[in-house]
CSV table of C-alpha atoms in Angstrom, one decimal:
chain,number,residue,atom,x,y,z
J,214,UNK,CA,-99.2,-10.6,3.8
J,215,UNK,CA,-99.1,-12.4,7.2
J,216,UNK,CA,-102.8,-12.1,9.0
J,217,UNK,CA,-102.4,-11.3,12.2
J,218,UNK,CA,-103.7,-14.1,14.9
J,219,UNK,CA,-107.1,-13.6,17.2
J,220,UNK,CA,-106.0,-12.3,20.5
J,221,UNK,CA,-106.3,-14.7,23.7
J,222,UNK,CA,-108.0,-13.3,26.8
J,223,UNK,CA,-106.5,-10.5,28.3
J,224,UNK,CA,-105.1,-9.4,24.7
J,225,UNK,CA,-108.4,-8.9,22.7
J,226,UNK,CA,-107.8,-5.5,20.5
J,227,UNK,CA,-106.0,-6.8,17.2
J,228,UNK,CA,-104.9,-3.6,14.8
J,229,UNK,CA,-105.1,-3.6,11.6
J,230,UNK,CA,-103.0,-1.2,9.3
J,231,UNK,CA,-103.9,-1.0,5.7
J,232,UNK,CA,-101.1,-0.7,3.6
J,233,UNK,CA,-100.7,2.9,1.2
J,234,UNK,CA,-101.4,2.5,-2.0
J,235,UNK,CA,-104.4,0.3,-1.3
J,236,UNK,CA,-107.6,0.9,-3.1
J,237,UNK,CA,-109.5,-2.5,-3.6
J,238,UNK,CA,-113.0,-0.4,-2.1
J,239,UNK,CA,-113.8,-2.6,0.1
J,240,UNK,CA,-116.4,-2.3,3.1
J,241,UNK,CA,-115.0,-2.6,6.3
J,242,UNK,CA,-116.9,-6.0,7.3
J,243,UNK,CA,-115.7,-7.8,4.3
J,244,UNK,CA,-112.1,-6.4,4.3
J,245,UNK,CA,-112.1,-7.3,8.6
J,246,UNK,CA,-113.4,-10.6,7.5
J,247,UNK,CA,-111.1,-11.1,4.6
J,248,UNK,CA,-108.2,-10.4,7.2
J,249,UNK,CA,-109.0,-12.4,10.6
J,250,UNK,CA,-110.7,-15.3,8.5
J,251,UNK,CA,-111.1,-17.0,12.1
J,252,UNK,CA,-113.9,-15.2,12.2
J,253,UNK,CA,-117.2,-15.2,10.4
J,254,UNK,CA,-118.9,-11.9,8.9
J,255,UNK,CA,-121.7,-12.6,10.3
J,256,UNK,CA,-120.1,-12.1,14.0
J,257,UNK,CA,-117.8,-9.1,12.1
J,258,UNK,CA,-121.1,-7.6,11.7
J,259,UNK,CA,-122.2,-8.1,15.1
J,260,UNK,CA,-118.6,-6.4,16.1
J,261,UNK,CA,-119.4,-3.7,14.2
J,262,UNK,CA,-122.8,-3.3,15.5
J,263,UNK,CA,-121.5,-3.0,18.9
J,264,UNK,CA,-119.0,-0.3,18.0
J,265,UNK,CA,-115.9,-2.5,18.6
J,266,UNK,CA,-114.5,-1.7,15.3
J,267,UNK,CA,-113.2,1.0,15.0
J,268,UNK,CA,-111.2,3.3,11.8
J,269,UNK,CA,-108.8,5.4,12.8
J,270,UNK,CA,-110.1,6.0,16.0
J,271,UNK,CA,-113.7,6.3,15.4
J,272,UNK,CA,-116.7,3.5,15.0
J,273,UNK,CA,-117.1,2.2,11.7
J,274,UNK,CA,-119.9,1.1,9.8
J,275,UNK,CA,-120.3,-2.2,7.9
J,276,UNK,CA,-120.4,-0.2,4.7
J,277,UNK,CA,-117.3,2.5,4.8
J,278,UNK,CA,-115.1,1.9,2.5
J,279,UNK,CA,-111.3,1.3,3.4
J,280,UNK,CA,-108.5,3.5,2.0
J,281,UNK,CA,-104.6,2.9,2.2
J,282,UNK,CA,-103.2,4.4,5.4
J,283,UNK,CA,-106.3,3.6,7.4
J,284,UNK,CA,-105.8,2.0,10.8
J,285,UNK,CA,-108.4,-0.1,11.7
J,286,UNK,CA,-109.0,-1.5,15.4
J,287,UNK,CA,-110.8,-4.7,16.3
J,288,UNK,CA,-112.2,-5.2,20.0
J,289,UNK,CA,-113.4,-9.0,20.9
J,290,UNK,CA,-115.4,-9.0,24.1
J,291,UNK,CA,-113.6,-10.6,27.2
J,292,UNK,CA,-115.1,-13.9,28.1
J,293,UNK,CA,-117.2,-14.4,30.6
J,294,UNK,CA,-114.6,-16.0,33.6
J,295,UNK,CA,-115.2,-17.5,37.1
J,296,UNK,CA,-116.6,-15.9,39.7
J,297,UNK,CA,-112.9,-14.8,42.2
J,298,UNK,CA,-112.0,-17.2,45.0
J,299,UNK,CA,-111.3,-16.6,48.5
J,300,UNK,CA,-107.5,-16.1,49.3
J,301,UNK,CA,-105.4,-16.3,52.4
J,302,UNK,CA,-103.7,-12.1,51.7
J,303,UNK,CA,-103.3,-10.1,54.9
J,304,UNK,CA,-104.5,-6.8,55.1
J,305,UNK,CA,-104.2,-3.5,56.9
J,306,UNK,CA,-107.9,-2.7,57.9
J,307,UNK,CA,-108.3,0.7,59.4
J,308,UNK,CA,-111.7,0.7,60.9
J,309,UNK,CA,-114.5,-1.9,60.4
J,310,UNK,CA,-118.4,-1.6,61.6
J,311,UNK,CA,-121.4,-4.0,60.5
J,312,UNK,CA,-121.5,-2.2,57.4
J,313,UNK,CA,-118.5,-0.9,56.1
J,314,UNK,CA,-114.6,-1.8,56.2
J,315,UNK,CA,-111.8,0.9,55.3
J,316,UNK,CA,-108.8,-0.6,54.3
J,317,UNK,CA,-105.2,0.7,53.5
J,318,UNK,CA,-104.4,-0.8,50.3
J,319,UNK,CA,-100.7,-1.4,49.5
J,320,UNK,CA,-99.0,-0.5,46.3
J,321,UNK,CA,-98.8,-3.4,43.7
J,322,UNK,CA,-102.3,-4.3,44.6
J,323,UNK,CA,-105.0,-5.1,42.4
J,324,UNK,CA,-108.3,-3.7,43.4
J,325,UNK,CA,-110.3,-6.5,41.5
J,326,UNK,CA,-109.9,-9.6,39.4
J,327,UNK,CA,-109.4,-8.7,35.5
J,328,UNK,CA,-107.8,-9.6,32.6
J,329,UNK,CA,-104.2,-10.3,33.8
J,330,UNK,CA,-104.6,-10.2,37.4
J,331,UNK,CA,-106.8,-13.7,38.4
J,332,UNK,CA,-105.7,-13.4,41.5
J,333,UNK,CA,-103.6,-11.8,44.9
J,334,UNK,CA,-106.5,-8.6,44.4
J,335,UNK,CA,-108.0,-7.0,47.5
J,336,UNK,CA,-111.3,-8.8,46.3
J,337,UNK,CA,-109.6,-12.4,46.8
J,338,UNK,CA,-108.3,-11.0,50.0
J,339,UNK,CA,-112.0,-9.9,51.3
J,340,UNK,CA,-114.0,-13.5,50.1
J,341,UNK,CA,-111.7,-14.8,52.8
J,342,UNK,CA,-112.5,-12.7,55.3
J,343,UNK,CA,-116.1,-12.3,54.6
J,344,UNK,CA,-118.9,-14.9,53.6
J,345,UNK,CA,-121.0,-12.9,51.6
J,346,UNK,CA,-120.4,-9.3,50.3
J,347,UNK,CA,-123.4,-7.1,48.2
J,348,UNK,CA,-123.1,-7.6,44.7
J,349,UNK,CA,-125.7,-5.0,43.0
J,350,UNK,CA,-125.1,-6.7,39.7
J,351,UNK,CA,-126.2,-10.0,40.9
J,352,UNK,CA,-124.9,-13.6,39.4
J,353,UNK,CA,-120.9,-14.5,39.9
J,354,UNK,CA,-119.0,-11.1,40.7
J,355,UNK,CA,-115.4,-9.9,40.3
J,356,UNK,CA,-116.5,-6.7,42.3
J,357,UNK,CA,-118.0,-7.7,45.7
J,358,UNK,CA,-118.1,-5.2,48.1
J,359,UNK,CA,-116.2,-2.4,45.8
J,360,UNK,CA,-117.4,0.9,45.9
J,361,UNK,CA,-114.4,3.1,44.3
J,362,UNK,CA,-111.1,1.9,42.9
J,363,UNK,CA,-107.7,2.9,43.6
J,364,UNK,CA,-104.8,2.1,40.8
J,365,UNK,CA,-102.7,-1.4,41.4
J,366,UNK,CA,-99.8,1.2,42.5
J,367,UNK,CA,-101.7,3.7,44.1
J,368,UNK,CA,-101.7,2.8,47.8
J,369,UNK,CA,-104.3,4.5,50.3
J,370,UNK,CA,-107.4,4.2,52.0
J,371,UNK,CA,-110.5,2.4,50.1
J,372,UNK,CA,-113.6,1.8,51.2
J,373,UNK,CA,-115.7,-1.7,51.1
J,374,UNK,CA,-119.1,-2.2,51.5
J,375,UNK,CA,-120.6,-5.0,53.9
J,376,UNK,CA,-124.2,-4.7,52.9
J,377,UNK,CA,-126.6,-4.1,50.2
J,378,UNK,CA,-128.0,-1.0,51.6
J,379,UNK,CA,-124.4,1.0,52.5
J,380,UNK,CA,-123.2,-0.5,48.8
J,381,UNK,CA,-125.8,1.8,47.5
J,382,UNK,CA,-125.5,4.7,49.6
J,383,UNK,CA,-121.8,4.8,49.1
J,384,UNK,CA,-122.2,5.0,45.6
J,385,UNK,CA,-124.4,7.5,45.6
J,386,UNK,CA,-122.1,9.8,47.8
J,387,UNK,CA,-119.1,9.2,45.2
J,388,UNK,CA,-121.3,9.8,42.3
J,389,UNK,CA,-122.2,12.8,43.6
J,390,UNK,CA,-118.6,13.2,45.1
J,391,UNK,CA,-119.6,14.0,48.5
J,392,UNK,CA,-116.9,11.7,49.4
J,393,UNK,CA,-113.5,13.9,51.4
J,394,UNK,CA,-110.5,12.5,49.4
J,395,UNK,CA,-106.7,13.6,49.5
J,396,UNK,CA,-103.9,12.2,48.3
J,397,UNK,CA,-99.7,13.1,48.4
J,398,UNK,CA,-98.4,13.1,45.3
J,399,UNK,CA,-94.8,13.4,44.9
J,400,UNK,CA,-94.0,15.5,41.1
J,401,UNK,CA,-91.2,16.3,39.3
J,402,UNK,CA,-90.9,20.1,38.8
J,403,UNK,CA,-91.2,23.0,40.9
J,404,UNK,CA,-95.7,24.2,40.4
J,405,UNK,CA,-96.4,27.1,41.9
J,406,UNK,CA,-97.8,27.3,45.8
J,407,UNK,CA,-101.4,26.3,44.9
J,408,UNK,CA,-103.7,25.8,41.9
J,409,UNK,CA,-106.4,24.3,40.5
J,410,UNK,CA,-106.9,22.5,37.2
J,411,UNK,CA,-110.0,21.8,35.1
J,412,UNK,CA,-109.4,20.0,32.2
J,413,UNK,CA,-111.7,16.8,30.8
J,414,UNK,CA,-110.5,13.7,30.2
J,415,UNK,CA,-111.1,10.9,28.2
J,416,UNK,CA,-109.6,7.6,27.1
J,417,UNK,CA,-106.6,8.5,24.9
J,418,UNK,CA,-107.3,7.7,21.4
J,419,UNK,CA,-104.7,6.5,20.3
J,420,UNK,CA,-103.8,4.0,23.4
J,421,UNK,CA,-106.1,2.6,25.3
J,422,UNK,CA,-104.6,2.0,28.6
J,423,UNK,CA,-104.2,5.7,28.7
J,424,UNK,CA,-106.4,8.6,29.6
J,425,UNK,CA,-105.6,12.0,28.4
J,426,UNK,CA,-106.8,15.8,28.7
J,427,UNK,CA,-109.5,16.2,25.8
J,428,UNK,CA,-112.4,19.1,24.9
J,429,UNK,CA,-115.1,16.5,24.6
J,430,UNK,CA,-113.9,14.3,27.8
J,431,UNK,CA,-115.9,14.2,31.0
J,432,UNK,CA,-115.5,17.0,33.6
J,433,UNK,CA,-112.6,17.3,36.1
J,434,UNK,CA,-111.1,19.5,38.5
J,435,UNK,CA,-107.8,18.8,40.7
J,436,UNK,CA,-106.9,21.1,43.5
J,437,UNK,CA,-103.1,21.2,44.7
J,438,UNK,CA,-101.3,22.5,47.2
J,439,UNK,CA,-97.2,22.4,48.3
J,440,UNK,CA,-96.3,20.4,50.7
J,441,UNK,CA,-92.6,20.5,50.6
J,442,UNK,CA,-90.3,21.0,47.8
J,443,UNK,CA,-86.8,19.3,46.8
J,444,UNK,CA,-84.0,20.7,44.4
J,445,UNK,CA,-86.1,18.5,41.5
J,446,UNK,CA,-89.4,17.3,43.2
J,447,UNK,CA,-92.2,18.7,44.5
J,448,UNK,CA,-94.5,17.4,47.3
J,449,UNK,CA,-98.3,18.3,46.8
J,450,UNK,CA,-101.2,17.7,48.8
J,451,UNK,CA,-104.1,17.0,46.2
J,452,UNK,CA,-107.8,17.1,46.7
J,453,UNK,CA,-110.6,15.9,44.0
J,454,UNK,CA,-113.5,17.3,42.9
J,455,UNK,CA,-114.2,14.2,40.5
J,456,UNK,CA,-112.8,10.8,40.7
J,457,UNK,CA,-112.0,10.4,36.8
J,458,UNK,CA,-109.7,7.3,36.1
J,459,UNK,CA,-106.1,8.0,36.5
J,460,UNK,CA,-107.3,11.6,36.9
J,461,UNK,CA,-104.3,13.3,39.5
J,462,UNK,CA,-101.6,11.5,37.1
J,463,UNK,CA,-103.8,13.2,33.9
J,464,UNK,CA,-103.5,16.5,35.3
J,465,UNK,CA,-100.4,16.4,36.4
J,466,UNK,CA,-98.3,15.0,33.3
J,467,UNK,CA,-100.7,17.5,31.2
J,468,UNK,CA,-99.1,20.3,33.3
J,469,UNK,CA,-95.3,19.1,33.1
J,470,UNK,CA,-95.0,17.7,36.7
J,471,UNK,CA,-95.6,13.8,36.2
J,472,UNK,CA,-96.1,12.0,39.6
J,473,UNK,CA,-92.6,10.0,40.2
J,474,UNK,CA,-92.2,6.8,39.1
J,475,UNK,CA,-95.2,7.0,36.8
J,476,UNK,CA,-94.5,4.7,33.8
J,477,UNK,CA,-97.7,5.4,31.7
J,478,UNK,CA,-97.4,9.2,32.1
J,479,UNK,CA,-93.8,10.2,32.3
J,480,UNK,CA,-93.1,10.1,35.7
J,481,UNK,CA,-89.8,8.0,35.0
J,482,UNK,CA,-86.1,9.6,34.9
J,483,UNK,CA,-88.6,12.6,33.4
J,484,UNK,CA,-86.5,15.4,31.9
J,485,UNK,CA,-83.3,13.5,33.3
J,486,UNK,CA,-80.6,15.1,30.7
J,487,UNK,CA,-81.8,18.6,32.4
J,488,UNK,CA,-80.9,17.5,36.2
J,489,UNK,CA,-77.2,17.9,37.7
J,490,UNK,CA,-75.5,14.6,38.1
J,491,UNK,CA,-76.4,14.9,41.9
J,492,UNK,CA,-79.7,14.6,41.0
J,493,UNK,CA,-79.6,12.1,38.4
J,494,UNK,CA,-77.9,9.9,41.0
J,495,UNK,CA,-80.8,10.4,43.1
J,496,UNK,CA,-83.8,9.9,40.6
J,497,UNK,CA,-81.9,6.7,40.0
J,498,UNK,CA,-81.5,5.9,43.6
J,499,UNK,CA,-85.6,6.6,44.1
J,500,UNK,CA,-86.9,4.7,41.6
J,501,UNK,CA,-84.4,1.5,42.9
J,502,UNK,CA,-86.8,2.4,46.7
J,503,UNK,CA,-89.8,2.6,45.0
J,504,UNK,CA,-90.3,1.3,41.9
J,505,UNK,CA,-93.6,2.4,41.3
J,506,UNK,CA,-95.6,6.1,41.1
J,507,UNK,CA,-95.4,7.5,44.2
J,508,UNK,CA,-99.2,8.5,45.1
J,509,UNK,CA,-101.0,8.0,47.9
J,510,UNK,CA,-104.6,8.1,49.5
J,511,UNK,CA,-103.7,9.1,52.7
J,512,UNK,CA,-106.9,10.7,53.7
J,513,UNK,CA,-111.0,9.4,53.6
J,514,UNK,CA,-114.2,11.0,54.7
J,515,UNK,CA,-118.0,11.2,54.3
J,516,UNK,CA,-121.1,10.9,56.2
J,517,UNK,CA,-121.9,7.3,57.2
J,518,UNK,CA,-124.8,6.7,55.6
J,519,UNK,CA,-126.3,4.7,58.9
J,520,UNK,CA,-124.9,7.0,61.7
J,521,UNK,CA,-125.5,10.0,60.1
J,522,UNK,CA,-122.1,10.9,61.5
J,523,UNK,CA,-119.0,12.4,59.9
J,524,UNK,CA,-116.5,9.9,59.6
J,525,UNK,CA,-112.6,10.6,58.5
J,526,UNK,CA,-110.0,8.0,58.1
J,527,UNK,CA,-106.2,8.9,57.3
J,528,UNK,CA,-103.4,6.6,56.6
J,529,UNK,CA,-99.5,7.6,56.6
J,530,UNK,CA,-97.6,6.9,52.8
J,531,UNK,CA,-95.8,3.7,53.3
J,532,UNK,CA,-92.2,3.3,54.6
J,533,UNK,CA,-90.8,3.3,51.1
J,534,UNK,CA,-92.5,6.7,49.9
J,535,UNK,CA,-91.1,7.9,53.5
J,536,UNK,CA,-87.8,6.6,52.2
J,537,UNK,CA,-87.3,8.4,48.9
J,538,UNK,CA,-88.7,11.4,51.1
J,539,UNK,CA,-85.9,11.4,53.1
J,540,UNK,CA,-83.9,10.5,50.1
J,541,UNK,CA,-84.4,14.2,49.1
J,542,UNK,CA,-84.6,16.3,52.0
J,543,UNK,CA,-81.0,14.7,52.3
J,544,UNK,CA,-79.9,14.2,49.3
């Protein structure tokens, strides 16, 4: 049997399938140790302690035995990497005041150094611009100044925080989700006029780069509404009640109209073999425009925390999105 190798950084889950048939009865730190023997139980132990190994789906204990067909995941903590550097990006700021900056990010952009993505985020972008940004967590930061994300190909409006004091406020409105937010999203399928959908999500357990409507996931609720509609496509105008991770892209693959160009939730050439060849020709021609989900957060408000004043901020969806619009009101 070959043993699978420790991950490097920015790969650090390692899976584990345990062949049928098995039934040695071993405990799940001595048959993890047994496996990756780059590793020492000791730190197995400690893996398991922290609830980064997992079988079939849930956390294991050191004890539970392993049976044939289990799957069994393994999750090494990321380590610890340098503080993000300043970088020469250009950027299309909005509005700026002594505390806050609003800035229309493009699609394609990273909000904030991770694993994969060192640099050419909005965070590098912002140490060049600024000399010091808050950083509640104190030490080296990968997050200065960020108080809400928006996906690498999500483009819209996000807001950054200058100081200490608006860093906290602005959390607290988005925590709270006193924050205005609406996005276009442009679906396959025809939904009806309006609607609203409440369904949880969670991480999906059987891919974690995914999220996924679940009973036991954390509360959220989309609105919609039609914008415009195409022979294929739909236009919507969305609002949020919650900002849940990849939550409009959730709801909307959960209902059968993935946002366009959506690889991770179906938004790609979805339900092609039902479409006329007119169609086809244009999904095709689309996805060459704009090779990536086609959501945008066009509009921003909330009550600035220092002015006490309601602020709102809207951006138009980039030439590309306008593009593939006109694509289909043509087409």
């Amino acid at each position: 049997m070959k043993l699978p190798e420790i991950p490097e950084d920015g790969q650090n889950r390692v899976t584990l399938e345990i062949e049928e048939g098995y039934s040695a009865g071993e405990r799940l730190d001595v048959l993890v140790t047994n496996r990756l023997p780059k590793i020492s139980r000791s730190r197995v132990k400690r893996l398991v302690s922290e609830g980064r190994i997992c079988i079939n789906g849930k956390p294991g204990k050191a004890s539970t035995v392993v049976n044939g067909g289990d799957v069994i995941e393994v999750t090494f903590p990321h380590p610890p990497r340098p503080p993000a550097s300043p970088e020469e990006i250009p950027l299309d700021i909005v509005f700026e005041d002594l505390h806050l900056l609003i800035v229309n990010k493009p699609a394609g952009m990273v909000v904030h150094p991770a694993a994969g993505h060192h640099s050419g985020t909005l965070v590098n972008a912002l140490l060049a611009l600024f000399d010091k940004l808050p950083n509640p967590g104190g030490g080296p930061s990968h997050r200065p100044g960020i108080v809400h994300r928006l996906d690498k190909d999500t483009s819209g409006l996000i807001v950054i925080a200058k100081t200490e004091e608006l860093m906290t406020s602005l959390g607290r409105l988005f925590h709270e989700h006193d924050i205005d937010r609406e996005y276009r999203a442009l679906v396959w399928g025809d939904p009806p006029e309006r609607g609203t959908i409440n369904a949880p999500i969670k991480r999906h357990p059987n891919n974690r780069k995914k999220f996924a409507v679940q009973e036991d996931g954390k509360h959220a609720v989309t609105h919609w509404e039609v914008e415009e509609r195409f022979s294929a496509w739909s236009l919507l105008k969305v609002t949020l009640e919650t900002g849940r991770t990849h939550q409009i892209r959730v709801h909307m693959s959960s209902q059968g109209w993935p946002v366009f160009g959506d690889t991770t939730y179906g938004g790609t050439l979805h339900g092609l073999d039902k479409l006329n060849a007119r169609d086809r020709e244009l999904a095709r021609e689309a996805l060459n425009i704009m090779p990536h989900q086609a959501l945008h957060a066009g509009t921003l408000g909330f009550i600035h925390p220092i002015s006490k004043e309601h602020v709102l901020f809207r951006a138009d969806v980039p030439q590309e999105y306008k593009n593939v619009l006109e694509l289909f009101r043509t087409g």
